Amino acid sequence: MSQTTGIAGFAGQPSDLAECRAGTDLIGRDEVQAFLQTITDPDAALAELTALLESGDVFRTGMMAFVCGVLVERGGTVTVPVDTVLKVAERGLHLAKDFTARGGASAEDELFRTSPDLVRAHHALPFVLLAAMTMLSRDVRARQRLRARPHVAALVEELQDHYETLYYVQEVLSLLDDREILLLDPRNRRGFVLGLTGVQDRMYHFFALAQDALLRHAGPGYLGAEPTDPAVVRYARNHGLTAQDHQAAGDLIDHQRLGFHYPGAGAKPALFFPGSASFDAVPVVNGVPTLFLDEKSIHAQWAPANMYPVLHEALEARVSLRELDSDDVEARFASFASRSG
């Protein structure tokens, strides 16, 4: 009998309540260890496990989804299991909703007698969600596909008090991916389009990344700005952070180096745009979220670890920058001038 057949048979056998309550002890079972010890190609192993996930015992297949997450962490290709793992997570959320509605943990023994899959899903779900986080943090397109299923976000919000990892899933679903914002500089008659990927929906996170991108592009001293701090930029990007970086993160403070403002009358900056705001609060002008740039007028500072904590070690935030040509910039300023006239 091949090891694949062995793990398939194991995943299909019904789990009992003691096994469910033991959680990751399942990984130590001989059948699972025999499969893991034969792996030479993580992607082939992921394909084998993925084929098992949508049938079989709810708890055991959920734990195999968790193993898929471990294999992705060890270099497996995320696109192999991600969609199936997310289906398993969605199925688990539906069952967990029913589990909590019918008494939850206080009624677990009785529920296992009458509706065992609800209990199996309850115990597997935290591990399935860890695998989902591992994959969503690496795959922008998977995040977008999951966002297109709004009932999933509703389940995540409804069950967040029952499953701690759902906070992180909710934060990942709210990330700004493939979004653009226009920054116009009336002093120097310049304009920049910034593309956002993996940016948390708090403008402080955007400010930290945008300041760095603008100063690297426009050069030191642009709009009188002080240089950025490499440590806070690296934290904001979640790029190459070490254990020491994580330990020091609680002491990091970033501050305003440029002024980000609402567009004002006469193509001039108006009030300062708050860093605590959501991206959706940015004014949309001619179909594009738009802010004006100016020299810093206030001293706003923030603690990065509080404003945009690291959600997952694999989730890197990126901001791209494209400068507009002068004719395009002038046309945009003329549009503002005509509106105010």
XYZ file of C-alpha atoms in Angstrom:
341
model
C 0.000 0.000 0.000
C 1.400 3.418 -0.940
C 1.849 6.111 1.664
C -0.719 8.248 -0.189
C -3.314 5.498 0.181
C -2.336 5.192 3.828
C -2.853 8.866 4.589
C -6.063 8.895 2.558
C -7.449 5.996 4.530
C -6.425 7.615 7.789
C -8.036 10.950 6.873
C -11.256 9.181 5.991
C -11.677 7.320 9.276
C -13.920 8.962 11.893
C -12.253 10.806 14.757
C -13.490 10.472 18.307
C -13.953 13.256 20.847
C -10.715 12.548 22.719
C -8.758 12.820 19.482
C -10.412 16.118 18.630
C -9.619 17.533 22.053
C -5.984 16.421 21.730
C -5.464 18.694 18.704
C -1.958 18.477 17.264
C -1.321 15.120 18.927
C -2.783 13.791 15.687
C 0.396 14.816 13.856
C 2.342 12.313 15.947
C 0.211 9.370 14.846
C 2.099 6.654 12.962
C 0.040 7.114 9.801
C 0.777 10.830 9.600
C 4.438 10.452 10.497
C 4.868 7.720 7.878
C 3.520 10.115 5.246
C 5.629 13.062 6.407
C 8.839 11.056 6.510
C 8.527 10.044 2.856
C 8.190 13.615 1.539
C 10.911 14.622 -0.884
C 8.867 17.042 -3.004
C 6.700 19.453 -0.956
C 4.526 20.357 -3.938
C 3.779 16.709 -4.713
C 2.889 16.167 -1.050
C 0.678 19.257 -1.096
C -1.144 17.960 -4.160
C -1.716 14.585 -2.463
C -3.020 16.145 0.728
C -5.145 18.718 -1.097
C -6.998 15.892 -2.855
C -8.115 14.596 0.557
C -9.399 17.804 2.080
C -12.941 18.067 0.765
C -14.042 14.597 1.847
C -13.357 12.383 4.822
C -13.474 13.095 8.520
C -13.976 16.781 9.332
C -11.376 16.886 12.095
C -8.718 14.779 10.375
C -8.985 16.563 7.029
C -8.880 19.859 8.897
C -5.624 18.795 10.483
C -4.310 17.770 7.053
C -5.096 21.336 5.934
C -2.908 22.464 8.832
C -0.122 20.182 7.547
C -0.499 21.868 4.150
C 0.188 25.174 5.883
C 3.319 23.752 7.455
C 4.535 22.535 4.056
C 3.939 25.979 2.557
C 5.965 27.494 5.402
C 8.750 25.069 4.443
C 8.833 26.168 0.817
C 5.838 24.520 -0.817
C 4.026 26.461 -3.530
C 1.063 28.262 -1.996
C -1.083 28.125 -5.117
C -1.272 24.321 -4.944
C -3.449 24.036 -1.791
C -4.749 27.558 -1.161
C -8.187 27.426 -2.759
C -9.024 24.047 -1.254
C -7.785 25.067 2.187
C -9.945 28.185 2.008
C -12.946 26.010 1.120
C -12.199 23.876 4.185
C -11.975 27.039 6.299
C -15.280 28.316 4.926
C -16.954 24.973 5.621
C -15.515 25.072 9.143
C -16.895 28.562 9.727
C -20.396 27.480 8.766
C -20.211 24.454 11.076
C -18.701 26.556 13.875
C -21.595 28.999 13.611
C -24.015 26.128 14.124
C -21.836 24.752 16.936
C -21.934 28.033 18.873
C -25.670 28.482 18.228
C -26.386 25.073 19.720
C -24.555 25.605 22.981
C -20.899 25.526 21.986
C -18.282 24.117 24.316
C -20.706 23.771 27.239
C -22.792 21.326 25.181
C -19.875 19.575 23.485
C -20.438 16.070 24.854
C -24.087 16.000 23.852
C -23.376 17.606 20.470
C -20.782 14.968 19.689
C -23.452 12.311 20.169
C -26.021 14.064 17.980
C -23.982 16.164 15.511
C -20.332 15.082 15.760
C -19.161 17.079 12.743
C -19.997 20.337 14.527
C -17.612 19.404 17.331
C -14.981 18.115 14.924
C -15.116 21.390 12.994
C -14.856 23.412 16.221
C -11.635 21.672 17.230
C -10.111 21.681 13.742
C -10.983 25.280 12.862
C -8.169 27.040 14.795
C -5.601 24.925 12.927
C -7.311 25.371 9.563
C -7.295 29.127 10.161
C -3.554 29.074 10.846
C -3.052 27.378 7.480
C -5.367 29.905 5.832
C -3.377 32.799 7.330
C -0.129 31.279 6.092
C -1.541 31.131 2.570
C -3.472 34.400 2.484
C -0.369 36.232 3.692
C 1.533 34.958 0.660
C -1.120 35.113 -2.053
C -2.668 38.456 -3.016
C -5.018 36.877 -5.566
C -6.346 34.427 -2.970
C -7.142 37.382 -0.701
C -9.046 39.024 -3.524
C -10.991 35.872 -4.330
C -11.980 35.475 -0.674
C -13.076 39.115 -0.454
C -15.400 38.436 -3.377
C -17.355 36.102 -1.046
C -18.855 38.661 1.358
C -20.668 36.061 3.452
C -17.242 34.795 4.547
C -16.336 38.198 5.989
C -19.680 38.217 7.803
C -18.956 34.808 9.344
C -15.473 35.944 10.368
C -16.900 38.966 12.143
C -19.680 36.978 13.804
C -17.357 34.300 15.193
C -14.366 36.481 16.067
C -15.032 36.335 19.810
C -14.944 32.526 19.711
C -11.767 31.931 17.646
C -8.788 34.188 18.279
C -7.192 33.718 14.846
C -10.233 35.245 13.164
C -8.997 38.696 14.242
C -5.969 38.201 12.007
C -8.067 36.793 9.172
C -10.309 39.839 9.362
C -7.288 42.154 9.285
C -5.874 40.335 6.254
C -9.218 40.615 4.444
C -9.206 44.386 5.079
C -5.730 44.883 3.578
C -5.361 47.370 0.738
C -4.361 45.264 -2.265
C -4.062 46.588 -5.808
C -5.357 49.988 -4.718
C -4.031 53.300 -6.021
C -3.857 56.813 -4.622
C -2.850 60.054 -6.332
C -0.593 62.472 -4.441
C -0.327 65.984 -5.899
C 2.343 68.494 -4.878
C 1.212 72.082 -5.655
C 4.501 73.655 -4.536
C 6.630 71.784 -7.024
C 3.889 70.962 -9.565
C 4.474 67.244 -9.284
C 2.162 64.273 -9.080
C 2.645 60.667 -8.071
C 0.488 57.567 -8.354
C 1.191 55.098 -5.561
C 0.089 51.469 -5.805
C -0.640 49.628 -2.554
C -0.273 45.933 -1.781
C -0.623 44.409 1.680
C -1.071 47.808 3.350
C -3.183 47.853 6.493
C -6.291 50.016 6.401
C -4.923 52.695 8.695
C -3.454 55.700 6.960
C -0.511 55.783 9.361
C 0.725 52.614 7.647
C 0.366 54.263 4.259
C 2.092 57.441 5.492
C 5.123 55.457 6.678
C 5.472 53.638 3.359
C 4.633 56.647 1.188
C 7.151 58.908 2.915
C 9.870 56.379 2.262
C 8.853 55.866 -1.380
C 8.637 59.610 -2.062
C 11.991 60.415 -0.475
C 13.728 57.574 -2.289
C 12.244 58.794 -5.572
C 12.450 62.573 -5.189
C 15.657 62.642 -3.160
C 16.666 63.813 0.328
C 15.020 66.961 1.605
C 11.988 66.755 -0.656
C 9.434 69.216 0.722
C 11.818 69.813 3.617
C 11.360 66.268 4.888
C 13.722 64.616 7.343
C 15.160 61.249 6.307
C 13.124 58.199 7.197
C 14.302 55.776 9.859
C 15.359 52.471 8.233
C 14.162 50.490 11.248
C 10.616 51.887 11.134
C 10.451 51.515 7.348
C 11.590 47.904 7.585
C 8.950 47.270 10.220
C 6.257 48.948 8.121
C 7.227 46.760 5.168
C 7.574 43.675 7.387
C 10.705 42.944 5.424
C 13.517 40.801 6.797
C 12.558 41.303 10.428
C 14.674 39.373 12.915
C 13.771 38.200 16.392
C 15.661 41.241 17.701
C 13.598 43.532 15.442
C 10.379 42.096 16.804
C 11.637 42.518 20.351
C 12.545 46.161 19.691
C 9.340 46.942 17.794
C 7.480 48.057 20.909
C 9.898 50.972 21.297
C 9.655 52.214 17.691
C 8.126 55.628 17.058
C 7.517 57.102 13.621
C 6.376 60.625 12.813
C 5.134 62.878 10.071
C 7.831 63.958 7.635
C 5.536 65.257 4.901
C 2.116 66.872 5.006
C -0.757 64.780 3.629
C -3.796 67.023 3.125
C -7.303 67.123 1.779
C -7.446 68.840 -1.633
C -8.506 72.447 -1.084
C -9.939 75.325 -3.073
C -7.740 76.851 -5.737
C -5.683 73.662 -5.992
C -4.150 74.240 -2.557
C -3.808 71.859 0.390
C -6.587 72.068 2.961
C -6.788 70.411 6.381
C -4.353 67.680 7.333
C -5.675 64.208 6.541
C -5.759 62.117 9.755
C -3.477 59.108 9.977
C -6.042 57.210 12.013
C -8.534 57.321 9.132
C -9.458 54.504 6.782
C -8.326 54.575 3.168
C -11.996 54.799 2.176
C -12.123 58.263 3.767
C -9.639 59.642 1.203
C -11.494 62.026 -1.144
C -12.151 60.523 -4.573
C -11.576 63.049 -7.361
C -12.344 62.102 -10.959
C -12.551 58.493 -9.856
C -9.165 58.445 -8.066
C -8.479 58.692 -4.296
C -6.471 61.920 -4.047
C -4.486 63.788 -1.405
C -2.262 66.858 -1.657
C 1.327 66.989 -0.455
C 2.995 69.889 1.310
C 5.697 70.567 3.846
C 4.979 69.205 7.301
C 2.730 71.599 9.218
C 2.067 69.558 12.361
C 4.074 67.035 14.325
C 2.075 63.817 14.312
C 3.713 60.691 15.648
C 2.624 57.115 16.157
C 3.773 53.758 17.493
C 3.999 51.352 14.524
C 3.482 48.244 16.671
C 0.175 49.707 17.880
C -1.050 51.216 14.621
C -0.113 48.371 12.262
C 1.166 45.331 14.135
C 2.742 42.522 12.130
C -0.084 40.157 11.175
C 2.081 37.367 9.765
C 5.801 37.027 9.115
C 5.180 36.320 5.393
C 2.950 39.344 4.792
C 5.105 42.047 3.217
C 3.591 45.472 2.552
C 4.610 47.222 -0.656
C 4.073 50.643 -2.192
C 5.036 51.313 -5.809
C 5.462 54.836 -7.180
C 4.959 56.278 -10.647
C 5.517 59.988 -11.308
C 3.132 61.681 -13.724
C 4.408 63.801 -16.593
C 4.099 67.575 -16.269
C 1.204 67.911 -18.731
C -0.855 65.382 -16.804
C -0.068 67.139 -13.511
C -1.050 70.552 -14.863
C -4.293 69.171 -16.262
C -5.182 67.794 -12.845
C -4.411 71.067 -11.109
C -6.454 72.942 -13.740
C -9.363 70.653 -12.930
C -9.157 71.627 -9.262
C -8.873 75.312 -10.139
C -11.940 75.208 -12.381
C -13.946 73.393 -9.708
C -13.121 76.048 -7.110
C -13.838 78.860 -9.584
